[in-house]
Amino acid sequence: MTDSERVGQVASRREYTGRVVNLDIDQVRFPNGKVGELELIRHSGASAVLPFLGDPEGEDPTILLIRQYRYAADGFIYEIPAGRLEPGEPPEQCAVRELREETGCTAAKMEHLYTMYTTPGFTDERIHLFAATGLERGESALEQDEFVEVVPTAMSAALRLIRDGTINDAKTALSILYVAGFYLGR
């Protein structure tokens, strides 16, 4: 296969530059050799953290969810603390910052769990998921557009909230399910 036949970006043009996302129109060579255009939302990435109150190995560990207003979701939804990576910021540092800002907590231990693409059909956004243990409570530092209520929740209740559709945020559901399936009781 020659270089001109390789799969991937052929050209790109920026259509929009925003505070949170950018929109590019990429010319792409597909695996069959044909070239087409794709719209791609470029995002710096994010970190999200599942905080445990007390011992995560307890009978039914308690996690901290946040109930947050989201305009795009037309109301309040349940989530885990999360936020966008600042330029050059390591994912763990972002997780530490977001945990403190949104819940007021600091963690004795922050452990990387998983990195996921949110919607790879149109964005390159990746979210780095962490578990936080050994929490110490303090004061939150919300941004002006954040409206957040911290909600301590038993893991068993969180799983029921996923099953009944109350938790419908993908990063939150994946984090809780990942922890329930692979982290607890390892």
XYZ file of C-alpha atoms in Angstrom:
186
model
C 0.000 0.000 0.000
C 1.388 3.394 -0.952
C 1.268 6.458 1.288
C -1.566 7.910 -0.808
C -3.626 4.777 -0.114
C -3.270 4.876 3.675
C -6.356 5.232 5.834
C -6.844 8.496 7.728
C -6.944 12.229 7.409
C -6.088 13.723 4.017
C -6.922 17.346 4.871
C -8.760 19.353 7.521
C -10.351 22.785 7.783
C -11.583 24.492 10.946
C -15.183 25.683 10.605
C -15.764 26.842 14.181
C -13.639 27.534 17.242
C -15.487 27.609 20.546
C -14.798 27.715 24.267
C -15.508 23.991 24.770
C -15.412 22.425 21.303
C -14.128 23.075 17.803
C -15.714 21.867 14.554
C -13.501 20.573 11.754
C -14.418 19.263 8.331
C -11.911 16.505 7.589
C -11.205 14.902 4.258
C -10.640 11.242 5.121
C -9.373 8.214 3.229
C -11.500 5.227 4.251
C -10.368 1.572 4.431
C -11.766 0.927 0.940
C -9.493 3.668 -0.475
C -12.272 6.168 -1.187
C -12.078 9.718 0.142
C -14.962 11.562 1.790
C -15.716 14.390 4.183
C -16.605 13.991 7.851
C -17.625 16.599 10.408
C -15.643 16.149 13.598
C -16.115 17.847 16.949
C -12.673 18.281 18.520
C -12.628 18.218 22.313
C -9.704 18.453 24.733
C -10.948 15.438 26.691
C -12.142 15.165 30.255
C -11.797 13.308 33.516
C -14.570 11.897 35.670
C -14.318 10.491 39.169
C -16.434 8.033 41.152
C -15.907 9.072 44.800
C -16.384 6.524 47.622
C -17.446 7.646 51.087
C -15.848 5.232 53.512
C -14.533 1.795 52.591
C -15.278 0.747 48.995
C -14.986 -2.876 50.116
C -17.826 -2.523 52.637
C -21.135 -4.401 52.401
C -22.854 -1.762 50.223
C -20.378 1.077 49.660
C -21.614 4.647 49.417
C -20.644 6.780 46.440
C -21.105 10.485 45.872
C -23.284 11.371 42.925
C -24.076 14.904 41.939
C -27.442 16.130 40.752
C -26.578 18.808 38.212
C -28.566 21.085 35.913
C -27.748 20.388 32.270
C -29.295 22.638 29.653
C -28.702 20.081 26.858
C -30.581 17.445 28.895
C -33.425 19.899 29.632
C -33.122 19.646 33.392
C -31.293 18.019 36.276
C -29.497 14.694 35.861
C -27.426 12.452 38.130
C -23.730 12.343 37.332
C -20.329 11.766 38.826
C -17.988 14.762 39.151
C -16.323 15.487 35.820
C -14.767 18.235 33.794
C -12.757 19.230 30.781
C -8.980 18.892 30.703
C -7.154 22.209 30.676
C -4.339 22.524 28.072
C -1.453 20.267 29.133
C -3.271 19.079 32.263
C -2.779 15.392 33.166
C -6.078 13.465 33.501
C -5.474 12.593 37.186
C -4.881 16.253 38.071
C -8.163 17.142 36.327
C -9.985 14.441 38.328
C -8.558 15.806 41.598
C -9.608 19.352 40.634
C -13.134 18.385 39.591
C -13.714 16.292 42.720
C -12.764 19.256 44.904
C -14.675 21.847 42.859
C -17.925 19.892 42.567
C -18.079 18.044 45.909
C -15.602 19.868 48.146
C -13.764 16.580 48.715
C -10.124 15.628 48.462
C -9.045 11.995 48.123
C -6.209 10.081 49.745
C -6.116 7.845 46.649
C -7.122 8.456 43.031
C -7.013 5.345 40.825
C -7.436 5.300 37.039
C -10.128 2.832 35.988
C -10.808 3.193 32.294
C -10.608 5.598 29.343
C -13.564 5.802 26.974
C -14.604 7.546 23.784
C -17.930 9.296 24.338
C -19.354 9.233 20.799
C -16.652 8.314 18.263
C -19.020 8.750 15.325
C -18.540 12.515 15.460
C -16.129 13.535 18.235
C -12.619 12.670 19.406
C -13.564 13.337 23.066
C -12.169 10.818 25.539
C -13.063 10.678 29.225
C -10.614 9.240 31.752
C -12.525 7.535 34.579
C -11.115 7.400 38.131
C -12.118 6.002 41.528
C -11.445 8.203 44.570
C -11.088 6.756 48.074
C -10.131 8.116 51.490
C -12.274 11.215 51.070
C -11.966 14.262 53.268
C -14.846 16.714 53.013
C -14.416 20.423 52.475
C -15.987 23.317 50.584
C -16.918 23.089 46.911
C -15.885 25.764 44.407
C -18.534 25.682 41.682
C -18.235 27.681 38.478
C -20.924 30.295 37.776
C -22.803 28.001 35.371
C -22.754 24.956 37.691
C -25.789 24.127 39.804
C -24.905 21.014 41.779
C -26.299 19.065 44.726
C -24.103 16.309 46.235
C -26.096 13.104 46.748
C -24.526 10.254 48.801
C -25.900 7.025 47.311
C -25.473 3.350 48.192
C -23.948 1.353 45.329
C -26.997 -0.943 45.247
C -29.280 2.093 44.881
C -27.068 3.545 42.119
C -27.341 0.273 40.189
C -31.139 0.413 40.506
C -31.080 4.023 39.273
C -29.206 2.871 36.165
C -31.629 0.001 35.602
C -34.731 2.206 35.893
C -33.263 4.975 33.701
C -32.933 7.627 36.404
C -29.170 7.648 35.828
C -28.999 8.220 32.085
C -25.596 9.882 31.811
C -23.290 7.476 29.954
C -20.031 8.248 31.798
C -21.809 7.850 35.128
C -23.531 4.599 34.220
C -20.330 3.126 32.752
C -18.296 4.145 35.802
C -20.734 2.586 38.257
C -21.143 -0.595 36.193
C -17.366 -0.864 35.685
C -16.734 -0.497 39.410
C -19.487 -3.001 40.297
C -18.158 -5.540 37.800
C -14.392 -5.152 37.963
C -13.255 -2.981 40.880
C -15.160 -4.014 43.986
C -14.075 -7.272 45.572
C -11.077 -7.766 43.272
